Short mmCIF file of C-alpha atoms and ligand atoms in Angstrom, two decimals:
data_model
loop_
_atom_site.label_atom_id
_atom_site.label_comp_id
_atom_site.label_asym_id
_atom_site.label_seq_id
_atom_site.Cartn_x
_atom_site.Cartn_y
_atom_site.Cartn_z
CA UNK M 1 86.73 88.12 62.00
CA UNK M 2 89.39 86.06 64.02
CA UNK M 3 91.21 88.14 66.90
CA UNK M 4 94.61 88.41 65.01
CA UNK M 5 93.14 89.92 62.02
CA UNK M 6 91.58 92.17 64.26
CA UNK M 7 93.98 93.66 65.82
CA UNK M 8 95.12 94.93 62.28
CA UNK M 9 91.78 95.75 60.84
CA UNK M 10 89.60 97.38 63.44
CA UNK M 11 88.15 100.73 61.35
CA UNK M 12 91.64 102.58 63.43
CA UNK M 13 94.15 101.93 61.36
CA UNK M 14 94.09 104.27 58.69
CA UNK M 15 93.74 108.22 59.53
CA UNK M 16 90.26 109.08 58.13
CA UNK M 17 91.72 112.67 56.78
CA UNK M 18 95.32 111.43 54.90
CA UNK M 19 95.47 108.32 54.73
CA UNK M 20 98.12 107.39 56.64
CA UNK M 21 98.64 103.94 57.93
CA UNK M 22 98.95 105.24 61.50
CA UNK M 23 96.35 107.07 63.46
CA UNK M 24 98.63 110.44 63.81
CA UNK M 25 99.03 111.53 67.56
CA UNK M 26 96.75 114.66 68.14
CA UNK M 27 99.13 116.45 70.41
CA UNK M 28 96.70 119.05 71.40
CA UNK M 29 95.10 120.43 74.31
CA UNK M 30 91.77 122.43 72.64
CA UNK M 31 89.93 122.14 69.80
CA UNK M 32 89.21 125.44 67.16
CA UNK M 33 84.85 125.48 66.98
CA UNK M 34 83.84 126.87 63.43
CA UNK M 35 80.05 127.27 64.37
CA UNK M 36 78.52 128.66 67.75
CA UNK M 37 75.07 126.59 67.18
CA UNK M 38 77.24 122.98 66.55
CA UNK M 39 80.34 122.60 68.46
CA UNK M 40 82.41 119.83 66.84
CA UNK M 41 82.89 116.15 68.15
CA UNK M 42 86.29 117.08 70.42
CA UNK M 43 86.31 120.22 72.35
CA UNK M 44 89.28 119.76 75.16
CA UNK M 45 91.25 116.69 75.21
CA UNK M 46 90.38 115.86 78.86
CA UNK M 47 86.76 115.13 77.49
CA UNK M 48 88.16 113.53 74.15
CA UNK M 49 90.78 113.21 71.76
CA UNK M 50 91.30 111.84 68.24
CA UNK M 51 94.51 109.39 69.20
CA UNK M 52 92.87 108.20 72.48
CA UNK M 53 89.62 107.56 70.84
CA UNK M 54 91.41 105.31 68.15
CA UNK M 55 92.63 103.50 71.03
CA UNK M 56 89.46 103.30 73.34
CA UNK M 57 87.47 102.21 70.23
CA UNK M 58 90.31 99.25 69.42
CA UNK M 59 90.28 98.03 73.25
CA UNK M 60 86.52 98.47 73.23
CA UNK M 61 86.18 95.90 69.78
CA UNK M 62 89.07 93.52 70.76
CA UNK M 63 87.10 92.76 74.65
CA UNK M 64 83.64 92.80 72.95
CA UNK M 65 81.99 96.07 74.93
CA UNK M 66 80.21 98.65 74.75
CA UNK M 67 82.80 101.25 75.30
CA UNK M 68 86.84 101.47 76.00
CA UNK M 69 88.61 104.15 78.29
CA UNK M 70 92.26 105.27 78.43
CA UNK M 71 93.98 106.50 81.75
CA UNK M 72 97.34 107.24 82.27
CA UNK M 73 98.14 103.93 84.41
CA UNK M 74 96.83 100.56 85.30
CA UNK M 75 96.10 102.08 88.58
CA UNK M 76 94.47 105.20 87.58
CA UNK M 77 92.36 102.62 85.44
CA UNK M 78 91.07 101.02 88.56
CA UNK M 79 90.89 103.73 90.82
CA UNK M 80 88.58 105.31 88.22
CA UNK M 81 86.19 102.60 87.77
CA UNK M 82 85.89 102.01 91.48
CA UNK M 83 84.80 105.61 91.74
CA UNK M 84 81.67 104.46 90.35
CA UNK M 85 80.86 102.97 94.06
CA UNK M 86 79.12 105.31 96.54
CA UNK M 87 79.93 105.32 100.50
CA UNK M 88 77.88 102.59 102.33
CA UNK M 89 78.71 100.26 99.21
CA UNK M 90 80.43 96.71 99.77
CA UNK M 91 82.76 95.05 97.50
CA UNK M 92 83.98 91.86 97.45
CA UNK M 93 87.67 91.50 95.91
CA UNK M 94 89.90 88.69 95.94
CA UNK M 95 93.10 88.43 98.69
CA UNK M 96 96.13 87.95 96.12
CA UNK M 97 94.62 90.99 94.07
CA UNK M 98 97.64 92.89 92.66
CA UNK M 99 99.24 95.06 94.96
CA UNK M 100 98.73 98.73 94.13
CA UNK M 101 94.96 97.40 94.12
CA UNK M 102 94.73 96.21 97.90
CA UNK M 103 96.15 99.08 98.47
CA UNK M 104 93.59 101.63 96.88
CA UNK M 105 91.20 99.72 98.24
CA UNK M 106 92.11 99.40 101.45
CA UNK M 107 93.72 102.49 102.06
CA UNK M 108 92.26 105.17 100.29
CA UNK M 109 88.32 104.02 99.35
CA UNK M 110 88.00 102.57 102.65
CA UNK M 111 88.72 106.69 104.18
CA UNK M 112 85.58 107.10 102.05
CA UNK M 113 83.06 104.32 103.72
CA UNK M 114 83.42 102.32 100.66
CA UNK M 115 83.77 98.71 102.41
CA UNK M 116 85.93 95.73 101.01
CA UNK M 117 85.73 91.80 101.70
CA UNK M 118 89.13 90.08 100.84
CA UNK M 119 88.63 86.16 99.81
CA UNK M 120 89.99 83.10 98.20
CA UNK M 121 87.90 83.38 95.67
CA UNK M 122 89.25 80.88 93.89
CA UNK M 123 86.89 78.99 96.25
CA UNK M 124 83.50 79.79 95.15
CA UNK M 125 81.64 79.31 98.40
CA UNK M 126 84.00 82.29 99.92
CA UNK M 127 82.60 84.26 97.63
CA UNK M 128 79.33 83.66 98.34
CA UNK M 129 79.62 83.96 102.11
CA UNK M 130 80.61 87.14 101.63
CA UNK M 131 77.98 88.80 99.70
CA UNK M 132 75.64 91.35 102.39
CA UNK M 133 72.98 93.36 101.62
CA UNK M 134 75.05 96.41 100.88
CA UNK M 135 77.40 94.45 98.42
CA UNK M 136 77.33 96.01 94.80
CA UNK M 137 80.79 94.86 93.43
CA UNK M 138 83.18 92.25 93.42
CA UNK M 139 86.61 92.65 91.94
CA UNK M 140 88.52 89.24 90.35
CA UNK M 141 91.89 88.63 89.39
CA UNK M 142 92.71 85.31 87.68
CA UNK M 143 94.91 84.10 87.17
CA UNK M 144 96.56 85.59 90.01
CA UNK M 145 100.07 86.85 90.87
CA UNK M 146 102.31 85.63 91.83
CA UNK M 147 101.12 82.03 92.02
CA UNK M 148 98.29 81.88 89.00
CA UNK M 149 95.73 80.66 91.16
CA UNK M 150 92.73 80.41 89.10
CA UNK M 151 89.22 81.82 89.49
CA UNK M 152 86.11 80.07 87.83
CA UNK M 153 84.64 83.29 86.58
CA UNK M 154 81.27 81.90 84.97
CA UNK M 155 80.40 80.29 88.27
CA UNK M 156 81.67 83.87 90.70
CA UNK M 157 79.47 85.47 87.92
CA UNK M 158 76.67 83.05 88.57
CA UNK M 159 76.41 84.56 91.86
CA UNK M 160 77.09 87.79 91.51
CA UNK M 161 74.20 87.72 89.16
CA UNK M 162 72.04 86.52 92.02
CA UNK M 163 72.33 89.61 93.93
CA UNK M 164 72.53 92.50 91.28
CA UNK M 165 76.63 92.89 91.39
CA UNK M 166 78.60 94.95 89.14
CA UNK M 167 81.87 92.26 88.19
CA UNK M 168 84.90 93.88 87.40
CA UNK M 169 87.91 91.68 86.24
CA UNK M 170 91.17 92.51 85.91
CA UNK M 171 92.68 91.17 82.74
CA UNK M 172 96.22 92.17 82.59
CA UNK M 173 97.83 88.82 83.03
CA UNK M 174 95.96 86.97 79.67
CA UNK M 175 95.06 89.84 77.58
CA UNK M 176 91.84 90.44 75.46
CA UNK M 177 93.38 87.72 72.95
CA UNK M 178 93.49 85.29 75.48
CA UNK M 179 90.62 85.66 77.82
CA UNK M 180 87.34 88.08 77.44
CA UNK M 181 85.63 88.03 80.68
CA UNK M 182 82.76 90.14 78.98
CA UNK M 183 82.38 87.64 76.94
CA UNK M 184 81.53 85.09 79.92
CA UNK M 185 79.14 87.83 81.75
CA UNK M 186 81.32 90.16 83.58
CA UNK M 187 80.82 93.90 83.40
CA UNK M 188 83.85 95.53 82.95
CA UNK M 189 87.35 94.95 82.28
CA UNK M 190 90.51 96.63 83.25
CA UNK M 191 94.18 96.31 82.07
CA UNK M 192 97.43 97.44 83.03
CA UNK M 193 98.22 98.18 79.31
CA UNK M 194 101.58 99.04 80.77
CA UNK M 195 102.05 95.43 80.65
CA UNK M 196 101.55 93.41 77.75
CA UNK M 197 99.50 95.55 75.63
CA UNK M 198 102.19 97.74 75.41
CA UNK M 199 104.53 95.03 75.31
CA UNK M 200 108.01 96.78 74.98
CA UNK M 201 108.64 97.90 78.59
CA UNK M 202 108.34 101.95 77.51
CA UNK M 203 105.06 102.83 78.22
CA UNK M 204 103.09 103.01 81.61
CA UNK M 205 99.08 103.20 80.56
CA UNK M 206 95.52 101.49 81.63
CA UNK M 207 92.54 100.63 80.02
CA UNK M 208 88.82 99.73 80.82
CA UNK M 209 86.23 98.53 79.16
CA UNK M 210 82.88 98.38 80.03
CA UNK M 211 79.35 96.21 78.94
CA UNK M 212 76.79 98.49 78.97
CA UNK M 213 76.03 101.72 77.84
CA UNK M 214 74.81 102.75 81.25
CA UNK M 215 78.46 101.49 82.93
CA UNK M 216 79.71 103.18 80.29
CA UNK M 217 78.43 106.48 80.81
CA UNK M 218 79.35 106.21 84.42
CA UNK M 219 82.85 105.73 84.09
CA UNK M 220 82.79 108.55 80.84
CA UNK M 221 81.40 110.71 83.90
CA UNK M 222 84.39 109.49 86.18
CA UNK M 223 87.29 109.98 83.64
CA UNK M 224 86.29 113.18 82.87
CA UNK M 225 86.06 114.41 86.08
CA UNK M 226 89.06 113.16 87.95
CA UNK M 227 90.77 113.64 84.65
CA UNK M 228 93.60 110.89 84.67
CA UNK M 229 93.32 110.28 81.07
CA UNK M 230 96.44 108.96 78.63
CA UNK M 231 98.05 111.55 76.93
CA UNK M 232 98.19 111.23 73.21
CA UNK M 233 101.52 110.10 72.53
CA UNK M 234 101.33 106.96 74.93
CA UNK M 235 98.00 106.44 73.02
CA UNK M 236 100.00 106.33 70.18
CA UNK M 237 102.16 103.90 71.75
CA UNK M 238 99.48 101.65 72.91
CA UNK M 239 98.09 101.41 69.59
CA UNK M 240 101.03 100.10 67.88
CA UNK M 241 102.04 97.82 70.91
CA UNK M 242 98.40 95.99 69.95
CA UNK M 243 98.97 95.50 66.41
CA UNK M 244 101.73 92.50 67.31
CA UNK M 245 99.49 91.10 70.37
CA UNK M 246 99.12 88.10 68.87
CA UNK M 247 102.55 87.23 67.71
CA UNK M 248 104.15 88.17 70.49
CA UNK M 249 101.76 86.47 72.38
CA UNK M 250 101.95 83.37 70.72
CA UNK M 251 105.67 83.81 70.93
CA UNK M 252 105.96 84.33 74.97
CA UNK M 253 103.71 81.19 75.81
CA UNK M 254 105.46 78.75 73.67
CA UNK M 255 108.60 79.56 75.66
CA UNK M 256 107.21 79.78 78.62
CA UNK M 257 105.61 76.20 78.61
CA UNK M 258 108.91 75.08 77.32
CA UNK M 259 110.72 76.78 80.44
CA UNK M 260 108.42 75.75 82.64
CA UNK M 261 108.77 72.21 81.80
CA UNK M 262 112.17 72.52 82.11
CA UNK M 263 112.36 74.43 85.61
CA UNK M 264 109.76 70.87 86.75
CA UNK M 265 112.82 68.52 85.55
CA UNK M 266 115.14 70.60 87.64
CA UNK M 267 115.71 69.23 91.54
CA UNK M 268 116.41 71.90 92.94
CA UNK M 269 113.37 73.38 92.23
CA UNK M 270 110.42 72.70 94.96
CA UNK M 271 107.52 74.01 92.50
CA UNK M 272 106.58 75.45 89.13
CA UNK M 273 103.38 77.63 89.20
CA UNK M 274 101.99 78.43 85.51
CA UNK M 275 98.87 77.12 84.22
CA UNK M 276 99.83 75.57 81.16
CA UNK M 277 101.54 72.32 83.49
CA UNK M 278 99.14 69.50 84.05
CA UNK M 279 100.11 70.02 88.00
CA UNK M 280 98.48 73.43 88.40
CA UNK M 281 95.48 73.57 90.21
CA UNK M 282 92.75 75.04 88.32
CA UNK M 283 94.01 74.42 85.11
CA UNK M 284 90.56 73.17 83.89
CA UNK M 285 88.93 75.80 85.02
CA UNK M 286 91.78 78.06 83.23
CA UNK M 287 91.10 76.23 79.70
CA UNK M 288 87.40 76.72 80.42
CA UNK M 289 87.66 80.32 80.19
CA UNK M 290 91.21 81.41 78.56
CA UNK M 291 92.48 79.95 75.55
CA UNK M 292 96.45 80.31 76.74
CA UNK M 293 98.32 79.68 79.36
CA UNK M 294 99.87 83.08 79.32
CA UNK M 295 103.81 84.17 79.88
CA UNK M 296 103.98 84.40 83.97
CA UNK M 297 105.28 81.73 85.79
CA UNK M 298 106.68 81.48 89.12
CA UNK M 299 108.87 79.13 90.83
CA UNK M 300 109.95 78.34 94.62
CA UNK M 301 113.68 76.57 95.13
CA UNK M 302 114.73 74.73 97.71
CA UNK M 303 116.56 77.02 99.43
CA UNK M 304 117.41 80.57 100.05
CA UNK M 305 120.91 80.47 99.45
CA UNK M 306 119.67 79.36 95.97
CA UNK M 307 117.34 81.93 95.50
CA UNK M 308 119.76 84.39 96.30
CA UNK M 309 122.43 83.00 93.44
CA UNK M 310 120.13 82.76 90.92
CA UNK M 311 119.24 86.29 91.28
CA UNK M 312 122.10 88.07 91.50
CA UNK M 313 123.59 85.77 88.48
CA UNK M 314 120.69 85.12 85.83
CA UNK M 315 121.67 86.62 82.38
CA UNK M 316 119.86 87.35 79.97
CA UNK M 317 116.77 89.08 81.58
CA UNK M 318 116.12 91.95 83.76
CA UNK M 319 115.80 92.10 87.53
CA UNK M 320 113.10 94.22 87.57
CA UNK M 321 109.13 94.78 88.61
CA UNK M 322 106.77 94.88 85.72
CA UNK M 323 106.27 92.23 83.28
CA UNK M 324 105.06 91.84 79.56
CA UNK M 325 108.31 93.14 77.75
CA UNK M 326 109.81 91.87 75.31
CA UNK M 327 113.02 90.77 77.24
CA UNK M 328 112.19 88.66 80.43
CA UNK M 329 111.81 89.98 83.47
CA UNK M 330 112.90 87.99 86.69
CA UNK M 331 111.07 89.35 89.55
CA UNK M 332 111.38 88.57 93.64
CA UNK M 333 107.74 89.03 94.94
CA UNK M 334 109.39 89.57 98.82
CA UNK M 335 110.88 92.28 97.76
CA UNK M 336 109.08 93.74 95.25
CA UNK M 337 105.48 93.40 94.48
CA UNK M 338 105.01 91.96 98.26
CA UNK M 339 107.32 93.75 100.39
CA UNK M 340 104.68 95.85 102.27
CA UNK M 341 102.47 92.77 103.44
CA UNK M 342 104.16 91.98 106.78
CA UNK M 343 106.35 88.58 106.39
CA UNK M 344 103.32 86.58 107.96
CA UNK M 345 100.66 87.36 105.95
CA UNK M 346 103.18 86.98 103.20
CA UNK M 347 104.07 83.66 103.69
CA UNK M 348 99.83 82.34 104.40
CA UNK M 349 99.37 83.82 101.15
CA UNK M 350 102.54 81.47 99.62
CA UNK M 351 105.05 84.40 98.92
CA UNK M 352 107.89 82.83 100.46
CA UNK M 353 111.54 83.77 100.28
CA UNK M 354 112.58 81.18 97.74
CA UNK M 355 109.95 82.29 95.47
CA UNK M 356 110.42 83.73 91.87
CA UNK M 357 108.34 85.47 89.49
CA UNK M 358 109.67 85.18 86.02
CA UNK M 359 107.56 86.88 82.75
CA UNK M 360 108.75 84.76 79.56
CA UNK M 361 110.21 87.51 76.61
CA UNK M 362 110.85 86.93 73.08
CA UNK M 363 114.26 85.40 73.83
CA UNK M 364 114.91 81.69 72.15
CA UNK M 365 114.35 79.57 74.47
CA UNK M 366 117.59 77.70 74.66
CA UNK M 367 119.60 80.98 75.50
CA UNK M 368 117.10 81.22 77.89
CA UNK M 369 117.52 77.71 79.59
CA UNK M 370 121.43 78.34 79.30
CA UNK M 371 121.19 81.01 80.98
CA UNK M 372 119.33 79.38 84.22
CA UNK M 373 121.26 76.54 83.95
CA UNK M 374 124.53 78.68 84.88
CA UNK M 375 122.22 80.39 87.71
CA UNK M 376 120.98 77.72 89.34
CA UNK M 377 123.27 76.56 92.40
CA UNK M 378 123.61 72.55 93.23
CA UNK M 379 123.80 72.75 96.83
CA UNK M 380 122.14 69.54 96.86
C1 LIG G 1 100.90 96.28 86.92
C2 LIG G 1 99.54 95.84 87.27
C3 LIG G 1 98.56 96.76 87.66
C4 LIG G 1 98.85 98.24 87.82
O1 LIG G 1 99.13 98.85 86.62
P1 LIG G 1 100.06 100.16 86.47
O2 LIG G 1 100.07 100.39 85.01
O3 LIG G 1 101.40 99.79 87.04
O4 LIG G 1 99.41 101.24 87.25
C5 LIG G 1 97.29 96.28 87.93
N1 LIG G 1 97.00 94.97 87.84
C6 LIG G 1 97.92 94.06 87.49
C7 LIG G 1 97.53 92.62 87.41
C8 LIG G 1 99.23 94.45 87.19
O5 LIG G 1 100.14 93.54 86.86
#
């Protein structure tokens, strides 16, 4: 079955018990047991429930694993998976991770001896340097935010095989529609579902998915315990946001390519970063293991004066964080997604203070282009 037709028909569309085309959202804490000798399939909704299920099964079938998990947030998604490391344990994770990520890592699972590499690893020898005898993990973004650099996952999985690593990828940027890193050898997957699986900017949710049974039952053990499961109406939400992946999808890149185009023709633009131009670096690679170019571009112009102009006059699009929603969302990495790397480190890693992160919506593209055209300032 092709990926768009599963996202419709995936054995969790219809409720088993009424038919309904809508799994119906099982707001309830506890579970009634008619029989003391066989307790029923959902006790307490911590441990399971009906609506979540429906959706862990769906993410499960759509990234081709063994088993999905819900947690109430792209971060409580990875925090929870990385809870399967011990103290002593190294991990290897790449430097332009997202944000909230470095941040767990380095901040709060580094107070519990759990030690972290950061590398370019969109250079495969800097991966390889870094793997010790203690290393059990490494942790890939790709592409990467805010300037799509591109990881060759096949050949970081290639070594990670070597020594016995656990690869987790997040895959919030192309989606299971457009890239399945299980598919190419990696263990498990994470998503910020709050971002285009969701798709409509109202939901904040994450997702994992892992290869084995054994992974699986690890992280089972970890999301029951620390508990930071989705609750059943954001489930619900989830759900329905994945029924129009595909269009929307679809939709967002064919824009995007068009608008990044466009944004290349313009002078006073220094530099277009997407993967779907013929100038990005990587894009091979990309095409090798995603079959889109995805809906996140950034751009650097020429000047700051510029940068400033365009963002306090760009129509059509929120100035926001986030990305994924319908409507597009102009983001200033500085600021925003950057601001607590001090302006150094920023600016080695690229974030400069000309650059822009824009996520393509569902908007026609030439409102869209009208739009930048009246926010772009000729001070040429
Ligand atoms: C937003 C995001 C996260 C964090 O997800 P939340 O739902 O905000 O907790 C993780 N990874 C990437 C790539 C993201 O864009």
């Amino acid at each position: 079955m092709k990926f768009g037709t599963k996202l419709i028909h995936n054995g969790n569309e219809i409720d088993e018990i009424t038919g309904a085309l809508s799994i119906p959202i099982y707001q309830a804490s506890t579970f009634h047991q008619k029989d003391i000798d066989n307790f029923s399939k959902y006790d307490y909704s911590r441990s399971g429930n009906p609506t979540r299920e429906a959706l862990e099964d769906t993410i499960a079938q759509l990234e081709n694993g063994y088993r999905g998990f819900a947690f109430s947030s792209g971060m409580a998604a990875t925090s929870s998976v990385l809870s399967i490391f011990s103290a002593g344990d190294h991990i290897i994770i790449c430097e332009d991770v997202y944000g909230g990520t470095y941040r767990i890592a380095s901040k709060v699972f580094s107070r519990f001896n759990i030690e972290f590499t950061f590398v370019d690893a969109s250079k495969l020898e800097n991966i390889k340097k870094a793997v010790k005898p203690n290393t059990k993990g490494i942790f890939l973004e790709t592409p990467s935010n805010p300037l799509l650099k591109i990881t060759d996952l096949k050949g970081a999985i290639e070594i990670a095989k070597e020594s016995n690593l656990i690869v987790i990828v997040d895959n919030t940027f192309m989606s299971p529609y457009l890239q399945r890193p299980l598919e190419l050898g990696a263990d498990i997957v994470v998503h910020s579902a709050t971002k285009f699986i969701g798709g409509h900017s109202d939901v904040v949710g994450g997702l994992a998915v892992a290869k084995s049974k054994e992974l699986s039952d690890r992280i089972y053990m970890i999301q029951n315990s620390f508990g930071a499961i989705l609750g059943p109406q954001d489930c619900w939400l989830l759900l329905r946001g994945l029924k129009t992946l595909k269009v929307r999808m679809d939709a967002h890149q064919r824009t995007a390519i068009k608008l990044a185009h466009w944004l290349e023709e313009r002078e006073e633009i220094e530099r277009v970063y997407y993967p779907g131009l013929e100038s990005h670096l990587g894009r091979e690679i990309h095409f090798s293991q995603a079959s889109g170019s995805g809906a996140v571009l950034s751009f650097k112009f020429k000047t700051i004066e510029q940068t400033k102009y365009f963002l306090n006059n760009i129509e059509n699009a929120a100035f926001a964080v986030s990305l994924g929603g319908v409507e597009t969302i102009v983001s200033y990495p500085a600021k925003m997604s950057h601001a607590a790397i001090p302006k150094e480190e920023r600016q080695s890693l690229g974030v400069s203070d000309t650059l822009i992160r824009i996520s393509v919506g569902l908007e026609e593209f030439e409102d869209l282009a009208d739009s930048f055209n009246e926010a772009i300032l000729s001070v040429l």
